[in-house]
PDB file of C-alpha atoms in Angstrom:
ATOM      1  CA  UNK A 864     -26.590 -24.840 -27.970  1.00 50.00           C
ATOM      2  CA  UNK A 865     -24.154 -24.928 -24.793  1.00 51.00           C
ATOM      3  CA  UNK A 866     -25.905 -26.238 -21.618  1.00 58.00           C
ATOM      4  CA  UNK A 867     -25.361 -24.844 -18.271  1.00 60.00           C
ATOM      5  CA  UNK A 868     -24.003 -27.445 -16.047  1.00 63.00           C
ATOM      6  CA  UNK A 869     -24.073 -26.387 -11.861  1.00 69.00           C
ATOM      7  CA  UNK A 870     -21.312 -28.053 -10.500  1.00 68.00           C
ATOM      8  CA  UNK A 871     -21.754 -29.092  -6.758  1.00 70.00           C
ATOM      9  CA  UNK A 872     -17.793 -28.112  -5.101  1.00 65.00           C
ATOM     10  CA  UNK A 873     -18.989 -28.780  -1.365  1.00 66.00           C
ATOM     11  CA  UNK A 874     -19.702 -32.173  -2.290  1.00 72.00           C
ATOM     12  CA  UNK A 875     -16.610 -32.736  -4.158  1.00 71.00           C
ATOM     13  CA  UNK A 876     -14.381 -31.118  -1.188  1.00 63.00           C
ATOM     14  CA  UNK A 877     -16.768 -33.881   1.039  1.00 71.00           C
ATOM     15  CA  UNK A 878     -15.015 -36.401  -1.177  1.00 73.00           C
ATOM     16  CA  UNK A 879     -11.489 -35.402  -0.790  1.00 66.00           C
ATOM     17  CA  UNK A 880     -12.076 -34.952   2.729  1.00 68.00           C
ATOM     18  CA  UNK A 881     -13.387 -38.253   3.156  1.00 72.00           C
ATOM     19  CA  UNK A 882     -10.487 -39.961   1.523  1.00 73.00           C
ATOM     20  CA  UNK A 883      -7.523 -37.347   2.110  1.00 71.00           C
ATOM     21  CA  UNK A 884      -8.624 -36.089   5.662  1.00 68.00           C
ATOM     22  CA  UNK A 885     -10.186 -32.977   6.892  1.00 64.00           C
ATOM     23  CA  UNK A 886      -6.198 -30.866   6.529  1.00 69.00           C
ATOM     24  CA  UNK A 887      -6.328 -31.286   2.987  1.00 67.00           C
ATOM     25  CA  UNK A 888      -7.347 -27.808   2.214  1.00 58.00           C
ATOM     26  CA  UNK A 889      -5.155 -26.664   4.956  1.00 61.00           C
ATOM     27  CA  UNK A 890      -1.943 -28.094   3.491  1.00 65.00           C
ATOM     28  CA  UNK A 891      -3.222 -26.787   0.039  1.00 62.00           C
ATOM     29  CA  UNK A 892      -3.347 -23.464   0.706  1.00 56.00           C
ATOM     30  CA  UNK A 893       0.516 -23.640   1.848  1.00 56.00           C
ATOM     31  CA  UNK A 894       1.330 -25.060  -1.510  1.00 60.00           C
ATOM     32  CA  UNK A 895      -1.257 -22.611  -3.505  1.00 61.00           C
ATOM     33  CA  UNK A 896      -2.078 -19.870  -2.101  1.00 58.00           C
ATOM     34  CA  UNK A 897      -5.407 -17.456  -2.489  1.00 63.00           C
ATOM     35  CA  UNK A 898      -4.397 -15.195  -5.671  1.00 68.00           C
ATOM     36  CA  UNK A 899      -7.825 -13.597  -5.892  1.00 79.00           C
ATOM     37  CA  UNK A 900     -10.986 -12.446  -4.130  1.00 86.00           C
ATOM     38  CA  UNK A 901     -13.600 -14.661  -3.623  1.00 89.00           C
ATOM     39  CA  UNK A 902     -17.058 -13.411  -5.121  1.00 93.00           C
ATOM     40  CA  UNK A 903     -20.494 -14.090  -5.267  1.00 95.00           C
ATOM     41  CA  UNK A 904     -22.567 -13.184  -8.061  1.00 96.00           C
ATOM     42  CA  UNK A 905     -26.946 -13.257  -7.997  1.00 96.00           C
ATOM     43  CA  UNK A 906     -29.623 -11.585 -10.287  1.00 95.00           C
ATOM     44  CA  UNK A 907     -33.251 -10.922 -10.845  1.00 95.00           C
ATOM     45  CA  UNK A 908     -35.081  -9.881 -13.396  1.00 92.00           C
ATOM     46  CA  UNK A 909     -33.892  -6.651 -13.663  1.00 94.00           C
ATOM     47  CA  UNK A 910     -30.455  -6.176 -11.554  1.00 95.00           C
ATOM     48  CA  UNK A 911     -27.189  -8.623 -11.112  1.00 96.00           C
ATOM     49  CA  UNK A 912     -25.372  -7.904  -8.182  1.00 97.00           C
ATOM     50  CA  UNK A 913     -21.890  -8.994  -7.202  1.00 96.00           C
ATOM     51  CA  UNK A 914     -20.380  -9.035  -4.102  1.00 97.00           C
ATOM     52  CA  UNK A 915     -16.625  -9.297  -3.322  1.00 95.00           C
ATOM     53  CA  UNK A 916     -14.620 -10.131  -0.466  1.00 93.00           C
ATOM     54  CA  UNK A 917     -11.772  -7.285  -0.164  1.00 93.00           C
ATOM     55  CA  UNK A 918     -10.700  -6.817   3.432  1.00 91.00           C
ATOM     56  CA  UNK A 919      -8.254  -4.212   4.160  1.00 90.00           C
ATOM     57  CA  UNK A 920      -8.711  -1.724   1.609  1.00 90.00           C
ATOM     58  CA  UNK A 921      -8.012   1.552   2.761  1.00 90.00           C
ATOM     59  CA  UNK A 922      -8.968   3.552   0.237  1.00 90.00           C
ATOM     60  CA  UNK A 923     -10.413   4.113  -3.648  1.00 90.00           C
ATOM     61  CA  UNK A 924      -6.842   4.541  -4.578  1.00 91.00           C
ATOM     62  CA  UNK A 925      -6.649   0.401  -3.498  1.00 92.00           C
ATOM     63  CA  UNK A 926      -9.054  -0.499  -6.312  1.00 95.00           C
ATOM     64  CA  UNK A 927      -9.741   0.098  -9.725  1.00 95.00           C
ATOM     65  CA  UNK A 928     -13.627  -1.319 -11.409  1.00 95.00           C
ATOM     66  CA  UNK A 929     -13.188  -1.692 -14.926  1.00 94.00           C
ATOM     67  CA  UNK A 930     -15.962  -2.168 -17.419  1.00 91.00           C
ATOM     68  CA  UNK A 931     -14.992  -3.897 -20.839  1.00 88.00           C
ATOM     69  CA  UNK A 932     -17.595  -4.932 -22.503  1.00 84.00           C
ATOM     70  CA  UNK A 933     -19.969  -8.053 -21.229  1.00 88.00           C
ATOM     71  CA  UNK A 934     -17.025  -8.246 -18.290  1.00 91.00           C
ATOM     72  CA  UNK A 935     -16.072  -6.260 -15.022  1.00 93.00           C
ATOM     73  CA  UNK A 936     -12.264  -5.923 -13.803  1.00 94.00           C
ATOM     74  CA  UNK A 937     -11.070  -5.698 -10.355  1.00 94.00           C
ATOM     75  CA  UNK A 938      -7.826  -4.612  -9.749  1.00 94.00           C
ATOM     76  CA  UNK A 939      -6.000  -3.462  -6.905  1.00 93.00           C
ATOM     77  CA  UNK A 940      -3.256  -3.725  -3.818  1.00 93.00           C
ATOM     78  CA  UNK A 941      -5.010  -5.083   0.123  1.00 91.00           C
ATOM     79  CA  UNK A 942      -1.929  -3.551   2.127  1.00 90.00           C
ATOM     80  CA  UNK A 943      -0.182  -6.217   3.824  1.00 89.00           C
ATOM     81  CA  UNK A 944       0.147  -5.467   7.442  1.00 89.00           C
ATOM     82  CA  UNK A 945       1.415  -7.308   9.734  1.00 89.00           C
ATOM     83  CA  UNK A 946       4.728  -6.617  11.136  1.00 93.00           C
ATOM     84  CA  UNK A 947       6.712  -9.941  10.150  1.00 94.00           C
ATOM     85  CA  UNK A 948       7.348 -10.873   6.650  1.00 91.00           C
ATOM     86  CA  UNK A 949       4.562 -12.645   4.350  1.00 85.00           C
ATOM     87  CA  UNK A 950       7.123 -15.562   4.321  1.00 85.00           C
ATOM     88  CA  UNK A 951       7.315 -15.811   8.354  1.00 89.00           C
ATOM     89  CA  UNK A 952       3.163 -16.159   8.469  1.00 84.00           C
ATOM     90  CA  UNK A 953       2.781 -19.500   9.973  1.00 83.00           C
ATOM     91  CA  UNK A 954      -0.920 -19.780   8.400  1.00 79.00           C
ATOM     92  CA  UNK A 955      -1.683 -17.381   5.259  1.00 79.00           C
ATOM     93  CA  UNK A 956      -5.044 -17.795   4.070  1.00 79.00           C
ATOM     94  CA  UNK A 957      -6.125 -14.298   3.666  1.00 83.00           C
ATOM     95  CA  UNK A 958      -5.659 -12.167   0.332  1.00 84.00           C
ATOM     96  CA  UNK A 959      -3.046  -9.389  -0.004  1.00 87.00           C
ATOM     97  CA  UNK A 960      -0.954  -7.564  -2.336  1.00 88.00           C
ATOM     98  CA  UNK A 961      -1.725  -6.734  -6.193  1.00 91.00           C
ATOM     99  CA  UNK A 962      -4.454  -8.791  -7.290  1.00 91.00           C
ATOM    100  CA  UNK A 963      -6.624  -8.724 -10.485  1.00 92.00           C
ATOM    101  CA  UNK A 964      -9.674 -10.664 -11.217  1.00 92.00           C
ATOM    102  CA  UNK A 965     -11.880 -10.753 -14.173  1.00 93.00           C
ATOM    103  CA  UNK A 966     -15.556 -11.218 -13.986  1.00 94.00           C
ATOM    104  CA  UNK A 967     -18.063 -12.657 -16.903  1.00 94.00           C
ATOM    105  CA  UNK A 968     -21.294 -10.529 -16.548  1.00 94.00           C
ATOM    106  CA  UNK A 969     -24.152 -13.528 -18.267  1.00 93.00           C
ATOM    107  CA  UNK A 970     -26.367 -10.548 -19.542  1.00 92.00           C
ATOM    108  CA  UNK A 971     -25.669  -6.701 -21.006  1.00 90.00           C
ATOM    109  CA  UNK A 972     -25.805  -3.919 -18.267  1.00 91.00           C
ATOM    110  CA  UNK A 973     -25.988  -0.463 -18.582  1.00 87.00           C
ATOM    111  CA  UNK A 974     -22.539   0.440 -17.606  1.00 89.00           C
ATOM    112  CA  UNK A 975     -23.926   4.463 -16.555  1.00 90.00           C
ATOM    113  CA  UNK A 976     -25.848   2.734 -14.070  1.00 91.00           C
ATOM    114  CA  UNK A 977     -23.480   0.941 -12.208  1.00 93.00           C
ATOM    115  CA  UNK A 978     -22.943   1.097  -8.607  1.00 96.00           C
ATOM    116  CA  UNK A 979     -20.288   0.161  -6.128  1.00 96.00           C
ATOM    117  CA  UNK A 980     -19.755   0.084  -2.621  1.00 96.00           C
ATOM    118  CA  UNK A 981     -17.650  -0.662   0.112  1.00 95.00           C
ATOM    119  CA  UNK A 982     -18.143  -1.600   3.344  1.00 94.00           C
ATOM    120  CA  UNK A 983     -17.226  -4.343   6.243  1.00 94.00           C
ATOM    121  CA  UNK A 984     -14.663  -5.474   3.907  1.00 93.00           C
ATOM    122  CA  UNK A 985     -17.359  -6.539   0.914  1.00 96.00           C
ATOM    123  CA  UNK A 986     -17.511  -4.347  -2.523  1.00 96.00           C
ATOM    124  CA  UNK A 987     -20.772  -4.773  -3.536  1.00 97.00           C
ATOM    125  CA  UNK A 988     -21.645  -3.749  -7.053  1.00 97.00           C
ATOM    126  CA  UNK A 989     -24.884  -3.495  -8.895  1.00 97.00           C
ATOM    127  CA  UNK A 990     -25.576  -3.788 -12.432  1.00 95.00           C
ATOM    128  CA  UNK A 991     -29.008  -2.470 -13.962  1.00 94.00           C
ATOM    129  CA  UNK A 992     -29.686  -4.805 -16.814  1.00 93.00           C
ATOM    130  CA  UNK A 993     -30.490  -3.735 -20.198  1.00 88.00           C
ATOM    131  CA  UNK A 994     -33.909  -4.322 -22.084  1.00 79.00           C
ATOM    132  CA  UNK A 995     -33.327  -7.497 -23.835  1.00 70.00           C
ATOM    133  CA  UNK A 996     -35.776  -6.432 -26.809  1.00 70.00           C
ATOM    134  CA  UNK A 997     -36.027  -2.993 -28.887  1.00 72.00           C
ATOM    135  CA  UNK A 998     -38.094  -2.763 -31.506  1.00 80.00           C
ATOM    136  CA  UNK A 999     -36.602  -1.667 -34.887  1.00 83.00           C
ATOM    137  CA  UNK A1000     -38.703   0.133 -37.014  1.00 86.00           C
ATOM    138  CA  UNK A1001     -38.584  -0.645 -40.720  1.00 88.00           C
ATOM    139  CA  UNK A1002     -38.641   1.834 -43.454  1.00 85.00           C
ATOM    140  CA  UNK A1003     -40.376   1.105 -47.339  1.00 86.00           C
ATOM    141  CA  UNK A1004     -39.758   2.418 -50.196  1.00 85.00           C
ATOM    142  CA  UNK A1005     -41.496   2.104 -53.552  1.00 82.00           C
ATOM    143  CA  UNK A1006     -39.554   1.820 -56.256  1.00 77.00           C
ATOM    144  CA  UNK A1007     -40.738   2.406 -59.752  1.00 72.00           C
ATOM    145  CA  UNK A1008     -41.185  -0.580 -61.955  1.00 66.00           C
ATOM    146  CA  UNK A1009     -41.425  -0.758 -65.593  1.00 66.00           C
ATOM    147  CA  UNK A1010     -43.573  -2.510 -67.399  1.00 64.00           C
ATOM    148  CA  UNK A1011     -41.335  -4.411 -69.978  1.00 64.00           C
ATOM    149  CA  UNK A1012     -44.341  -4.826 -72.990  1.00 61.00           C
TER     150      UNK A1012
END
């Protein structure tokens, strides 16, 4: 049995901070930049709902959802826009170009029920779960036994 550990980032970017100094993360992003979209991911009892930072899209032909299984795919193009090249940015911290990111779904959906939409810059999907019981109904049959005397 695998147990689900909640790892606490702020606190650990606190830490670096504290001994590395508060440009840390700016300096880090020069030397890795963002490759994906961020996303945050909630659920009740009957829905999980995911919500995905995507600024710039200018249309469905940007993005493509793709459901495989117990995991959703995102992939797509932001336009870049500005009128200097990427290389010339003096900051880049913001997402653009191809990008792809996979997402593990932690229960089965229904994937006819799925919903997406865009707005403000956020996709925000929604995933109906499915029941996590079915009953099964069992068949008997009699067979015919012998009596071997």
């Amino acid at each position: 049995m695998s147990k689900k550990v909640n790892f606490d980032w702020a606190s650990i970017q606190e830490k670096v901070d504290g001994v590395l100094g508060n440009d840390f993360w700016q300096d880090l992003n020069h030397v890795v930049p963002k490759r994906t979209a961020c996303t945050d991911f909630y659920e009740n009892e009957t829905e999980g709902y995911l919500v995905v930072e995507l600024p710039g899209l200018r249309s469905q032909e940007d993005l493509n959802i793709v459901l495989e299984a117990n995991k959703l795919v995102l992939e797509g193009n932001i336009p870049y826009t500005y009128p200097v090249e990427k290389e010339a940015l003096k900051m880049n911290e913001r997402l653009s170009g191809p990008f792809k990111k996979v997402i593990h779904i932690p229960f089965q959906y229904s994937p006819d029920e799925v919903k997406a939409e865009y707005r403000h810059g956020l996709l925000e999907i929604r995933l109906v779960k499915m029941k996590k019981t079915k009953p099964i109904t069992i068949s008997f049959t009699e067979e015919n036994h012998k009596d071997p005397s």
